[in-house]
PDB file of C-alpha atoms in Angstrom:
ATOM      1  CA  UNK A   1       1.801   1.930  32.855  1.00 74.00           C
ATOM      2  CA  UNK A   2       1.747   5.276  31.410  1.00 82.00           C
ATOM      3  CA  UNK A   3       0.352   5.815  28.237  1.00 82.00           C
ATOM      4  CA  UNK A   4       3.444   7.143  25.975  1.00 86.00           C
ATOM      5  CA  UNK A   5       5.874   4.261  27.566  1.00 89.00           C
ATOM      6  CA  UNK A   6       3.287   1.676  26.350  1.00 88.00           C
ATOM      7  CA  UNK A   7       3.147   3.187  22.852  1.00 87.00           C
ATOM      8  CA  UNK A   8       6.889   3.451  22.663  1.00 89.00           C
ATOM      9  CA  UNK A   9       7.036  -0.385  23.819  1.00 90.00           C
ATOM     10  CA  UNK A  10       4.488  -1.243  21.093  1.00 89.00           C
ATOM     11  CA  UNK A  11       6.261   0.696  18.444  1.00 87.00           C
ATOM     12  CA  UNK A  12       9.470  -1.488  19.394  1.00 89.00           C
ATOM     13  CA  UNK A  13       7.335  -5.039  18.979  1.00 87.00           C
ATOM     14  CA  UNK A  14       6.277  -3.839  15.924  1.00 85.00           C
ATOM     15  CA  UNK A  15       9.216  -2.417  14.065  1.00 84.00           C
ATOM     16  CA  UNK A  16      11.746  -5.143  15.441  1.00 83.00           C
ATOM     17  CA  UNK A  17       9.344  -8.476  15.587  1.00 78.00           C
ATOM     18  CA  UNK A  18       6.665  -8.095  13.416  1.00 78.00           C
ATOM     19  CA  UNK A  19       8.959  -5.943  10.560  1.00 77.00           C
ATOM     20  CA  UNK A  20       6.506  -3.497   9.794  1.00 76.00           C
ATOM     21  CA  UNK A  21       6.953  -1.077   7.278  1.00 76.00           C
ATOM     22  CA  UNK A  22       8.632   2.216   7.864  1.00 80.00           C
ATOM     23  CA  UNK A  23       5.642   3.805   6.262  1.00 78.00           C
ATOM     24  CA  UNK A  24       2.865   1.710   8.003  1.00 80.00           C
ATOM     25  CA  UNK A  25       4.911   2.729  11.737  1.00 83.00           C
ATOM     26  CA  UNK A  26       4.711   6.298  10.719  1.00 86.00           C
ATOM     27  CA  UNK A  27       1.085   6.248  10.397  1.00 83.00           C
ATOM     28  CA  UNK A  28       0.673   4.118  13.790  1.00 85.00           C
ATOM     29  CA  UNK A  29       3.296   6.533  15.828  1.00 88.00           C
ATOM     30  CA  UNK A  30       0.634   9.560  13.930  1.00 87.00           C
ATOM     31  CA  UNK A  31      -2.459   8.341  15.700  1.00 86.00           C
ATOM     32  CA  UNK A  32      -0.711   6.887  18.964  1.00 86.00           C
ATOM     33  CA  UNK A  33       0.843  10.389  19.494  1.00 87.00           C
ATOM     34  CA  UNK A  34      -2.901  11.682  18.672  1.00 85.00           C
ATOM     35  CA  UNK A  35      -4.527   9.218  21.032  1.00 85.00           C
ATOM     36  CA  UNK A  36      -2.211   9.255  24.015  1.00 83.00           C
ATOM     37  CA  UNK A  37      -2.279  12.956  23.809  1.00 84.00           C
ATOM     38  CA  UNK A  38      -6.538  12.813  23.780  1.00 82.00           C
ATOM     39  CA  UNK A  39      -6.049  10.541  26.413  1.00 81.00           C
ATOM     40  CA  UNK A  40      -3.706  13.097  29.063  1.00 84.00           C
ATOM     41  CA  UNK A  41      -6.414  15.888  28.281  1.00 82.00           C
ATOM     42  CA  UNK A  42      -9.369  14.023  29.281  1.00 81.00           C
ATOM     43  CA  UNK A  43      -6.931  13.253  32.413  1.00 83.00           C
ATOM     44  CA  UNK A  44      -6.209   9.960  31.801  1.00 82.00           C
ATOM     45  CA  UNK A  45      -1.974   8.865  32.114  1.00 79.00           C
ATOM     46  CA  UNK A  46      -2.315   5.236  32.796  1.00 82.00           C
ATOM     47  CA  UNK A  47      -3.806   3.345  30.179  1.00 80.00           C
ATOM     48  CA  UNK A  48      -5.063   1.220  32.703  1.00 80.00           C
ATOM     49  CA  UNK A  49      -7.803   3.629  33.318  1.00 81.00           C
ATOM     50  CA  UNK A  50      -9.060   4.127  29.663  1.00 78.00           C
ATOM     51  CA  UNK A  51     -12.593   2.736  29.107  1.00 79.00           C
ATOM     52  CA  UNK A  52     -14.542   2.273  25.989  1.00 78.00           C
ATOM     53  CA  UNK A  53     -16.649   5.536  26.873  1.00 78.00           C
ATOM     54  CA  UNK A  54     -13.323   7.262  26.612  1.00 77.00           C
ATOM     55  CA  UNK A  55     -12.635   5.801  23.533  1.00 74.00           C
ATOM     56  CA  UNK A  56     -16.122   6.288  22.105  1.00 76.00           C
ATOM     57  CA  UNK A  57     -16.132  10.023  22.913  1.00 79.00           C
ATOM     58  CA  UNK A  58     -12.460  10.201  21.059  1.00 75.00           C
ATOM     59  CA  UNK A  59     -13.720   8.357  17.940  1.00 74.00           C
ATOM     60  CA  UNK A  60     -16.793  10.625  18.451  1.00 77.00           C
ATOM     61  CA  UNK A  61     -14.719  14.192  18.800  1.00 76.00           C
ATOM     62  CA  UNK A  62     -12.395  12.956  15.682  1.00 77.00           C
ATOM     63  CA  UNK A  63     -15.982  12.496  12.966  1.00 74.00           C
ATOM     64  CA  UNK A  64     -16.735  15.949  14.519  1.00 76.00           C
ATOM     65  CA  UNK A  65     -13.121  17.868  14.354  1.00 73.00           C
ATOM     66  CA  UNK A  66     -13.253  18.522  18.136  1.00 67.00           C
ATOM     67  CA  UNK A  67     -10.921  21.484  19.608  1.00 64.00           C
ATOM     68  CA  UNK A  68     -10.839  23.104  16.167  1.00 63.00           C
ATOM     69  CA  UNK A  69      -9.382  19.718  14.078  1.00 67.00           C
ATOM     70  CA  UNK A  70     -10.047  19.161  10.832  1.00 74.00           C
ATOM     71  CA  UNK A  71     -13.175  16.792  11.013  1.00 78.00           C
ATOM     72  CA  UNK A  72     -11.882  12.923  10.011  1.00 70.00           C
ATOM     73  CA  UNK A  73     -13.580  11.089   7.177  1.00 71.00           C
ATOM     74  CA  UNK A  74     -15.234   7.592   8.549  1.00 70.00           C
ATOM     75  CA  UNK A  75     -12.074   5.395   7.202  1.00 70.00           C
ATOM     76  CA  UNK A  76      -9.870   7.687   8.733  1.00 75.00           C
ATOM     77  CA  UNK A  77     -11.591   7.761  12.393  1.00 76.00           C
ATOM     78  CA  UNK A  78     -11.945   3.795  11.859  1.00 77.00           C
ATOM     79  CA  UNK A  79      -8.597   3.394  11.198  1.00 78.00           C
ATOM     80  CA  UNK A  80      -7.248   5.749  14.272  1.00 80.00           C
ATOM     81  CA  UNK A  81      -9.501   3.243  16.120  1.00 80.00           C
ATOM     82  CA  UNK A  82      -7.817   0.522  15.606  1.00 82.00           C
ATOM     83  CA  UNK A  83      -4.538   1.586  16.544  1.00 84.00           C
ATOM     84  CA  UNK A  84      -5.781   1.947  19.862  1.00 84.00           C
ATOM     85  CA  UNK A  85      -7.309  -1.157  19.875  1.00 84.00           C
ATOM     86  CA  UNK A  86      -3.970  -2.659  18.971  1.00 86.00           C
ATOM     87  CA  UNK A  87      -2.484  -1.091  21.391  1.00 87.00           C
ATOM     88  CA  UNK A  88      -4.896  -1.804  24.426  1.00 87.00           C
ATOM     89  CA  UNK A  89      -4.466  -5.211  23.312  1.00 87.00           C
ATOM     90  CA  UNK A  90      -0.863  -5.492  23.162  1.00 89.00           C
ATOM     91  CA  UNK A  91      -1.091  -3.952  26.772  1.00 87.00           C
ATOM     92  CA  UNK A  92      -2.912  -7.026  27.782  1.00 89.00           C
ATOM     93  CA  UNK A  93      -0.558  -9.817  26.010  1.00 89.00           C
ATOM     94  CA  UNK A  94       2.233  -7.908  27.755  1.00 89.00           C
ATOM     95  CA  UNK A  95       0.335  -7.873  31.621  1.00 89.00           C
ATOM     96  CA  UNK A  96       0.516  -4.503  31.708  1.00 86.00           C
ATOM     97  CA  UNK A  97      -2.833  -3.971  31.482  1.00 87.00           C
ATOM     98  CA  UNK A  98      -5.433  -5.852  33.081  1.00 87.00           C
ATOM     99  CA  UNK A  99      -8.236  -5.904  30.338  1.00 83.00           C
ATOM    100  CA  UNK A 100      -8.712  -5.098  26.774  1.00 83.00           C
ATOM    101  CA  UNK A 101     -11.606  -2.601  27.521  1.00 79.00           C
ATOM    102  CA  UNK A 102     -10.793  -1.304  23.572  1.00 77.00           C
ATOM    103  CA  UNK A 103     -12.552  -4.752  22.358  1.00 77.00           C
ATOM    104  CA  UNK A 104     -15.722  -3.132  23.225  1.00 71.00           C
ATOM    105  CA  UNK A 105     -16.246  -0.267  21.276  1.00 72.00           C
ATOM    106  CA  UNK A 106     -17.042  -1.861  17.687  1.00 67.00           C
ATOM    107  CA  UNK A 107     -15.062  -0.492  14.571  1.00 62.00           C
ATOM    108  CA  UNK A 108     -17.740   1.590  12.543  1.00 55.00           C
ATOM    109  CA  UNK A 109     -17.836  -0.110   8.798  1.00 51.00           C
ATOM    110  CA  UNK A 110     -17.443   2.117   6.522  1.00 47.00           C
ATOM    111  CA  UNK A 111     -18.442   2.572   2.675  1.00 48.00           C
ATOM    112  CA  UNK A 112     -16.646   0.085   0.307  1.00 50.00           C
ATOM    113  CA  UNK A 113     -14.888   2.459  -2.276  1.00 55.00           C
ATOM    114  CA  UNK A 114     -13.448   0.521  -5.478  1.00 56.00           C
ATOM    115  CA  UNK A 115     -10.314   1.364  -6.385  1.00 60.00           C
ATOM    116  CA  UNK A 116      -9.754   3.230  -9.304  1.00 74.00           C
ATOM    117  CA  UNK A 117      -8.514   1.042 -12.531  1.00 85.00           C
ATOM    118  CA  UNK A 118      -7.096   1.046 -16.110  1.00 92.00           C
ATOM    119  CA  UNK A 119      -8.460  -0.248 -18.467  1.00 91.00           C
ATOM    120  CA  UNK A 120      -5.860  -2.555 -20.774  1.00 93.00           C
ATOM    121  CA  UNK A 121      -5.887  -0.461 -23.729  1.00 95.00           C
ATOM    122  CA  UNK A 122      -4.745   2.481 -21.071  1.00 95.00           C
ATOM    123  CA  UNK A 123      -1.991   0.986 -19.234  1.00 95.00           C
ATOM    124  CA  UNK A 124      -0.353   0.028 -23.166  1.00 95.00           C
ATOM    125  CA  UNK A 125      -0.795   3.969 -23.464  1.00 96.00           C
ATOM    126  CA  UNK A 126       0.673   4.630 -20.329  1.00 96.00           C
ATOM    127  CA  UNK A 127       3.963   2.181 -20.670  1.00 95.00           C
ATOM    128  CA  UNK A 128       4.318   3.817 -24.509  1.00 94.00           C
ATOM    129  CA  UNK A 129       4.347   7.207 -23.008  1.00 93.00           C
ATOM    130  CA  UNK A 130       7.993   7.189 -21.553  1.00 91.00           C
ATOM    131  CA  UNK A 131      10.164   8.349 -24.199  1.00 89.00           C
ATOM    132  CA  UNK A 132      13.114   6.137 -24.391  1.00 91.00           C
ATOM    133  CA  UNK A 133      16.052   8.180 -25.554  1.00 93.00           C
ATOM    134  CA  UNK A 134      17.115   9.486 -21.990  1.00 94.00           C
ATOM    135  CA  UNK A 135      18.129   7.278 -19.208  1.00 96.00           C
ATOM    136  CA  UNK A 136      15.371   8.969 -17.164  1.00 95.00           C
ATOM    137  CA  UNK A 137      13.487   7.484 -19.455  1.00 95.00           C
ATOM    138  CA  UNK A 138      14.645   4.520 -19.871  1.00 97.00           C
ATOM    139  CA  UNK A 139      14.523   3.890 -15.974  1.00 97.00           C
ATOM    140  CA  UNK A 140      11.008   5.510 -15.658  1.00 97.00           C
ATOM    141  CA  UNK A 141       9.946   2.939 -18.983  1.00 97.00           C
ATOM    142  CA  UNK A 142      11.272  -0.053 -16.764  1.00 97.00           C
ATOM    143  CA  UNK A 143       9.737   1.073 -13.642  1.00 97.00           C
ATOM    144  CA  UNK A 144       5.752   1.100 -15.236  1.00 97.00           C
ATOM    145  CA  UNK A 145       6.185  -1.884 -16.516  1.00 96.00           C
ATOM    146  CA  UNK A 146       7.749  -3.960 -13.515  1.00 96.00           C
ATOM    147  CA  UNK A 147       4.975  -2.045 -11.263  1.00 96.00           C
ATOM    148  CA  UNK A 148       2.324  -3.574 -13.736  1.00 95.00           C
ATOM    149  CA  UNK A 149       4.016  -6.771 -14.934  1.00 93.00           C
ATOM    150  CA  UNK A 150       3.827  -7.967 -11.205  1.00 93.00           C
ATOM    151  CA  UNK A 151       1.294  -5.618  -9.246  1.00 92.00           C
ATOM    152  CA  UNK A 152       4.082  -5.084  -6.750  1.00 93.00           C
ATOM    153  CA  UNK A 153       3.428  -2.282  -4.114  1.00 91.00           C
ATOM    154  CA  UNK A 154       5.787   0.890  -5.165  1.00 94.00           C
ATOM    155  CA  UNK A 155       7.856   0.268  -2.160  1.00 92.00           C
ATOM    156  CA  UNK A 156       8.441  -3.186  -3.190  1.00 94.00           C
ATOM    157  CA  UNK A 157       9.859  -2.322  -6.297  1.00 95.00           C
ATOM    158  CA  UNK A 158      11.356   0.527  -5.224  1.00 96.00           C
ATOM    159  CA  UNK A 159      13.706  -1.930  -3.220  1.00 94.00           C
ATOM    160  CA  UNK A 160      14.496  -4.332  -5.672  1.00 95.00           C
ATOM    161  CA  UNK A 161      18.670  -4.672  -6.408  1.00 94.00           C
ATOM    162  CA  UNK A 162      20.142  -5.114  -9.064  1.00 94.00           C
ATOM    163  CA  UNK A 163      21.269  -8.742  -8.067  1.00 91.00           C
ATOM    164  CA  UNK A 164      17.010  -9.437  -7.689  1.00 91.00           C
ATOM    165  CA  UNK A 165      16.782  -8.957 -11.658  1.00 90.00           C
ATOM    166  CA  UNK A 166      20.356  -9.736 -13.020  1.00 80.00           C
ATOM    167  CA  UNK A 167      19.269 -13.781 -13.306  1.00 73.00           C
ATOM    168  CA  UNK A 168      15.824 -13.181 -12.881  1.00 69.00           C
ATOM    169  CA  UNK A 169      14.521 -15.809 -15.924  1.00 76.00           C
ATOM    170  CA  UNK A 170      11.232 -14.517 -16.011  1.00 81.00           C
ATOM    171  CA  UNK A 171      10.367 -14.522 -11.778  1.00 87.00           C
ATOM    172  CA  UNK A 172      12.005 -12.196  -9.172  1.00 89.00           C
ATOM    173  CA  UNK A 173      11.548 -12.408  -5.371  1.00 89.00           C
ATOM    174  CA  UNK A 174       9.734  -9.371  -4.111  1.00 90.00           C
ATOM    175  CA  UNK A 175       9.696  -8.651  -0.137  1.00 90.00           C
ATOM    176  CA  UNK A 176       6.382  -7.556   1.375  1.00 85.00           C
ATOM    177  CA  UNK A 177       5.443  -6.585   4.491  1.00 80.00           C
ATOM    178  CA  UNK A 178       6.747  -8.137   7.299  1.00 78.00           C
ATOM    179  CA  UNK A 179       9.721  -9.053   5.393  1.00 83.00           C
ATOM    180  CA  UNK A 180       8.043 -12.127   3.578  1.00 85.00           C
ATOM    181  CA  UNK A 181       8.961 -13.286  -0.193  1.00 88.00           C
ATOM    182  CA  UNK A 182       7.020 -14.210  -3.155  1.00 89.00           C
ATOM    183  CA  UNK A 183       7.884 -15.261  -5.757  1.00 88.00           C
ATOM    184  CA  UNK A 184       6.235 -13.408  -9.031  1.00 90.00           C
ATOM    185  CA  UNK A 185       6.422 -13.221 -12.568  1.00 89.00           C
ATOM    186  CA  UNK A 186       8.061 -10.403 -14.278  1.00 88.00           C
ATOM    187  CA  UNK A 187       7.164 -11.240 -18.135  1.00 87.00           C
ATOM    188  CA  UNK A 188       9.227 -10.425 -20.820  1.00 90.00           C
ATOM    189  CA  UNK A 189       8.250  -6.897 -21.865  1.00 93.00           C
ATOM    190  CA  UNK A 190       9.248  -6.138 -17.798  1.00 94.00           C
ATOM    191  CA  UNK A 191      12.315  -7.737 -18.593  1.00 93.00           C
ATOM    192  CA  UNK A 192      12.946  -6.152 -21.661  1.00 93.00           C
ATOM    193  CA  UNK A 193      12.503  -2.717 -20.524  1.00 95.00           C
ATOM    194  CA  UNK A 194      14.518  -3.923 -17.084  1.00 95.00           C
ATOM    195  CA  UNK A 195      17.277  -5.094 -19.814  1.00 94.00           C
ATOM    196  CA  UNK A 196      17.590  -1.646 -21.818  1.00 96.00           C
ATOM    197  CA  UNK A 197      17.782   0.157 -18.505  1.00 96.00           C
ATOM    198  CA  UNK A 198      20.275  -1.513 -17.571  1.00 95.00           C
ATOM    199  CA  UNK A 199      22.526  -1.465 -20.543  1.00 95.00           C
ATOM    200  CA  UNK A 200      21.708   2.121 -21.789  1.00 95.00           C
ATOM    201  CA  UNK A 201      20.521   4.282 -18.526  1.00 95.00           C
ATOM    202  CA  UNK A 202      21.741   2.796 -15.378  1.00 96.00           C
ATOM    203  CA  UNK A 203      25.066   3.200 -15.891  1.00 95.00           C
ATOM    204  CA  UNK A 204      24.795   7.057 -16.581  1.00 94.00           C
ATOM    205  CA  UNK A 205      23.147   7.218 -13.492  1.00 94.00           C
ATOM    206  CA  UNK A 206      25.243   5.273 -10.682  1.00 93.00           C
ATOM    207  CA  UNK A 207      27.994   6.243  -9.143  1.00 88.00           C
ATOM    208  CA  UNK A 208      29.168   2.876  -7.476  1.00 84.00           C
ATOM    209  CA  UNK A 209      27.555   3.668  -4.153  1.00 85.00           C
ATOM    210  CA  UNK A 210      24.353   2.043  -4.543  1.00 90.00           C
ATOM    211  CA  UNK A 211      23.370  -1.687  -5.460  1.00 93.00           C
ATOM    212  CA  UNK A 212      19.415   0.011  -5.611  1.00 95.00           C
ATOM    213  CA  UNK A 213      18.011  -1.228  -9.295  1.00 96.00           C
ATOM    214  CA  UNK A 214      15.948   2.135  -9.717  1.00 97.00           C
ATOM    215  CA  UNK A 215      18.319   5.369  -9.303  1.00 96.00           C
ATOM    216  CA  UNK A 216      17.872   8.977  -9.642  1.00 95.00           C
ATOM    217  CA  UNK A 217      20.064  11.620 -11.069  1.00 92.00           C
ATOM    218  CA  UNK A 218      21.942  11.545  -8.188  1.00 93.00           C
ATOM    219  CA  UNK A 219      23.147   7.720  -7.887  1.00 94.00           C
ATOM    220  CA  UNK A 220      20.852   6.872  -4.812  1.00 94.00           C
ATOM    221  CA  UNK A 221      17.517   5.230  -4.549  1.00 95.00           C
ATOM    222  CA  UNK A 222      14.982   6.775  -6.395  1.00 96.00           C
ATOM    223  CA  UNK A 223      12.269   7.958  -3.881  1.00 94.00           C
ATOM    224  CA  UNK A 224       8.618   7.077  -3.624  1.00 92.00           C
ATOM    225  CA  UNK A 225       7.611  10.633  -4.819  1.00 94.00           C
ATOM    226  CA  UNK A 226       9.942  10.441  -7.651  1.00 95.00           C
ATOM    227  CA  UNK A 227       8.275   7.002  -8.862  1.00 95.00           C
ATOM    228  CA  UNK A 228       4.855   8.696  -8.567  1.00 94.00           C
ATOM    229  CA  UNK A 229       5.754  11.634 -10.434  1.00 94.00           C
ATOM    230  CA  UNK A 230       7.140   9.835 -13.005  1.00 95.00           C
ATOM    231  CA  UNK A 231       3.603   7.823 -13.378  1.00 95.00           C
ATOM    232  CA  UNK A 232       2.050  11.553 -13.305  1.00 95.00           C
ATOM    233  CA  UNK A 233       4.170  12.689 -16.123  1.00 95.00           C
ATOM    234  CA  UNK A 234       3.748   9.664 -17.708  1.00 96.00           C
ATOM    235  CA  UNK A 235      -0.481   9.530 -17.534  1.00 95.00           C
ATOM    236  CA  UNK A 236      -0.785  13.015 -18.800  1.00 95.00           C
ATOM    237  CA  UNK A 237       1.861  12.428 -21.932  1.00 95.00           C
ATOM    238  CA  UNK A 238      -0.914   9.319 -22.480  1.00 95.00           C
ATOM    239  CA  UNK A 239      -4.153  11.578 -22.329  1.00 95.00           C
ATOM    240  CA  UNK A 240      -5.474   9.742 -19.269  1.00 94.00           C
ATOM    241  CA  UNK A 241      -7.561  12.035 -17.102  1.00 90.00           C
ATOM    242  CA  UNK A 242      -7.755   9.518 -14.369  1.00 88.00           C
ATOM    243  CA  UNK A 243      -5.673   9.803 -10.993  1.00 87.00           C
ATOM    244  CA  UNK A 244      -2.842   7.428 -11.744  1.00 91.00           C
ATOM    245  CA  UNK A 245      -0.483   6.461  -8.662  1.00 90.00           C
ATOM    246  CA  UNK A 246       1.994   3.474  -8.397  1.00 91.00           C
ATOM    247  CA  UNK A 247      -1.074   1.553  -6.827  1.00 89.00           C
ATOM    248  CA  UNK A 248      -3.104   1.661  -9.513  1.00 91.00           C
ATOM    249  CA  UNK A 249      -1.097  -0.257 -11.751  1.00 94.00           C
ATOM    250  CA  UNK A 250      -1.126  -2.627  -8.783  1.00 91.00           C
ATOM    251  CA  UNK A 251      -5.166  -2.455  -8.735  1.00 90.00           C
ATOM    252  CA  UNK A 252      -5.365  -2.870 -12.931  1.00 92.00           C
ATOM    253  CA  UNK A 253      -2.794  -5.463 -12.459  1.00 92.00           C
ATOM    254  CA  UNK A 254      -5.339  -7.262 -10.343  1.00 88.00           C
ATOM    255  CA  UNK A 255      -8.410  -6.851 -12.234  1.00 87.00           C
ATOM    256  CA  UNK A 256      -6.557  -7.480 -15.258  1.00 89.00           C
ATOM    257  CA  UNK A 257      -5.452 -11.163 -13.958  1.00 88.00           C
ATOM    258  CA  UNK A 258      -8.798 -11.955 -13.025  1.00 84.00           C
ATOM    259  CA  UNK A 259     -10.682 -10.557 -15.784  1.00 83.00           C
ATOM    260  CA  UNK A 260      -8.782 -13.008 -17.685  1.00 84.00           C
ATOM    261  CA  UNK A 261      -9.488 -15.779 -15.756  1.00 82.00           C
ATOM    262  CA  UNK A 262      -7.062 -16.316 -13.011  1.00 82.00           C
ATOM    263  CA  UNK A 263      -8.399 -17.592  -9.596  1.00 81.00           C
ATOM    264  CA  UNK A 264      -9.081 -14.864  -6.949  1.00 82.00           C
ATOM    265  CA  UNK A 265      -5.995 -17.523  -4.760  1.00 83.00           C
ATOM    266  CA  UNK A 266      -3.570 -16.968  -6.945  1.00 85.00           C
ATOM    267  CA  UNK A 267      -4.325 -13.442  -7.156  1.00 85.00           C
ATOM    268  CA  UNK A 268      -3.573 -13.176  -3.435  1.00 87.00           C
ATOM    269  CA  UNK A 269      -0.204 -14.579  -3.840  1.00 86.00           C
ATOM    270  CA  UNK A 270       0.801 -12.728  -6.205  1.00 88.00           C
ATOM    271  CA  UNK A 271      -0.099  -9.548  -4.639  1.00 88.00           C
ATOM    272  CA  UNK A 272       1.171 -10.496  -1.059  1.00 86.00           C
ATOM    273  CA  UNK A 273      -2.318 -10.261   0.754  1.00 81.00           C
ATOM    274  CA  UNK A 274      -2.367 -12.546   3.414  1.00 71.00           C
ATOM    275  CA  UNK A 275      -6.056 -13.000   3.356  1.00 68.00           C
ATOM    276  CA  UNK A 276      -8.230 -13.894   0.222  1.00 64.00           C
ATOM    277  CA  UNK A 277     -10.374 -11.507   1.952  1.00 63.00           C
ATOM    278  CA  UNK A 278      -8.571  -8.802   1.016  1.00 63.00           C
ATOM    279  CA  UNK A 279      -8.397  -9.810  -2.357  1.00 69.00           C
ATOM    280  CA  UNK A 280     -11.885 -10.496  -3.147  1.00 64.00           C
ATOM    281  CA  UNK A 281     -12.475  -6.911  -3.470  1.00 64.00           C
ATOM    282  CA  UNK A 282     -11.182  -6.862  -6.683  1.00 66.00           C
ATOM    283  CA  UNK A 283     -13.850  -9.651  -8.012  1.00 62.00           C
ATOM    284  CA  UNK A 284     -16.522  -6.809  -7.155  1.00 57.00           C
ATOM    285  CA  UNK A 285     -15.041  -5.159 -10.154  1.00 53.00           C
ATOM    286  CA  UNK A 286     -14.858  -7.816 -12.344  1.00 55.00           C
ATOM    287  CA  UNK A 287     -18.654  -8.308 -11.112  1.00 54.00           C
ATOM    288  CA  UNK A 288     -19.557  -5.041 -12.741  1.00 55.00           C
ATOM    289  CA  UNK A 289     -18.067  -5.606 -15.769  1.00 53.00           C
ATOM    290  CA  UNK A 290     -20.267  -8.382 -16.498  1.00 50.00           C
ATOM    291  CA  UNK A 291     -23.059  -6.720 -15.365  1.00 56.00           C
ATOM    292  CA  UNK A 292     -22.335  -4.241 -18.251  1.00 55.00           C
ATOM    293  CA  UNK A 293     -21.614  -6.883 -20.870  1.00 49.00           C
ATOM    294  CA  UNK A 294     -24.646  -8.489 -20.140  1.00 54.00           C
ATOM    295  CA  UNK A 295     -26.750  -5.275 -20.036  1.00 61.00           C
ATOM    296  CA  UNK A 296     -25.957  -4.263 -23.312  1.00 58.00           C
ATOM    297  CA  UNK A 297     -25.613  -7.776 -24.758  1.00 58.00           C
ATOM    298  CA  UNK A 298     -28.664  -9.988 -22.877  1.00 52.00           C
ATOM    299  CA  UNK A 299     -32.072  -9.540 -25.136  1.00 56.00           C
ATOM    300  CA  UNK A 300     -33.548  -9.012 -21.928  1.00 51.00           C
ATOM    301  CA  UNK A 301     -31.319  -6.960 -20.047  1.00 40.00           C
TER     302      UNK A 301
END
């Protein structure tokens, strides 16, 4: 089977049966496009005649920016990688292809980076920094804190209704990827903020058309890059110098929970991971702040 009709296939499986995300596909359909169209240069249409030197030398020519590109970091060739690993492999569940030669060619680890975090004390500063008397502001106030209140991806929260908060008592149901629920917490200065939004800015903002909680000037959806620049504006009113995005309230939110004791498990729920695994990157933070407590507090540190 050719290359592109196998890709277009996959593309299908995942968007209609596994419910990916419209932003995860348009990453995939990136480095498919990239990777089928490495593939027809180095003379290769039917996927069935890809082996794991081609796909070594492609991994290879993408850490080196081959034919002029722009050379790819390790996580970024890694992660091109396993796209089309996923896609030799769906090949073979499908019998189009007779083996997964992909499996062969390892996926290069790459350097653990820790994502960035703020500290307590910051993320008050940040939530107080959204002046309240517009309904911009009001919305942008309520937006922070349900993003930290319940370390929901932006997209997550982005797609919240009204309906998801009206009877909320305290828990809303968030949908992840894949279209699967949990249940989390939204705490009552989330709810609060949610509350004044709702009385005092929402309703200067909609126009009927749109059931979407969080709305811009305009009555629609507000968009991902409108919820990030509000957290920009919002981290330089505050003083912070660090590079704040939507996910790292989701990483503080993290740290945060298990800095104050909650188990790494119900972390994971909370945040939607389905494996601990993922998680448990955030408990190499928490390891380093004991490590400085106990460096500055141990007699003999």
């Amino acid at each position: 089977m050719r290359a592109e009709e196998l890709a277009s296939r996959w593309h299908t499986h995942l968007a209609v049966e596994r419910g990916v995300s419209d932003h995860t596909l348009s990453n995939y359909d990136r480095d498919l496009r990239r990777y089928v169209g490495w593939l027809a240069a180095a003379g290769v249409e039917d996927l069935a005649g890809g082996t794991p030197r081609h796909l070594g030398a492609d991994v290879a020519g993408l850490r080196r920016g081959a034919g002029g590109a722009r050379p790819l970091a390790a996580s970024s060739a890694a992660r091109a990688l396993v796209v089309a690993r996923g896609l030799h492999r769906f090949g073979v569940a499908e019998g189009v292809l007779p083996a997964d030669v992909a499996a062969e060619v390892p996926v290069a680890s790459t350097s653990e980076k820790l994502p960035d975090t703020l500290s307590v004390e910051e993320v008050a500063a940040l939530l107080e920094a959204c002046p309240t008397e517009t309904a911009a502001g009001l919305r942008d106030k309520a937006l922070l804190e349900a993003l930290y209140a319940t370390g929901a991806r932006v997209s997550e929260v982005l797609a919240l209704s009204v309906d998801d908060v009206a009877d909320a008592a305290g828990v809303i149901a968030v949908t992840g990827k894949g279209n699967k629920q949990r249940l989390v917490p939204l705490g009552s200065h989330a709810q609060a903020a949610i509350d004044a939004y709702l009385v005092r800015g929402r309703p200067a903002m909609a126009n009927g058309k749109s059931h979407a909680l969080f709305l811009n000037a305009r009555g629609g959806q507000l968009s991902r890059q409108s919820a990030w620049n509000a957290i920009k504006v919002a981290a330089r009113r505050a003083g912070i110098d660090k590079d704040v995005s939507p996910h790292t309230l989701r990483h503080s939110f993290a740290t945060h929970l298990l800095e104050g004791g909650a188990d790494v498990r119900t972390v994971q729920e909370l945040l939607g991971h389905s494996s601990v695994t993922t998680t448990q990157i955030y408990t190499h933070i928490t390891a380093d702040s004991l490590r400085e407590v106990w460096a500055g507090a141990h007699p003999r540190a």
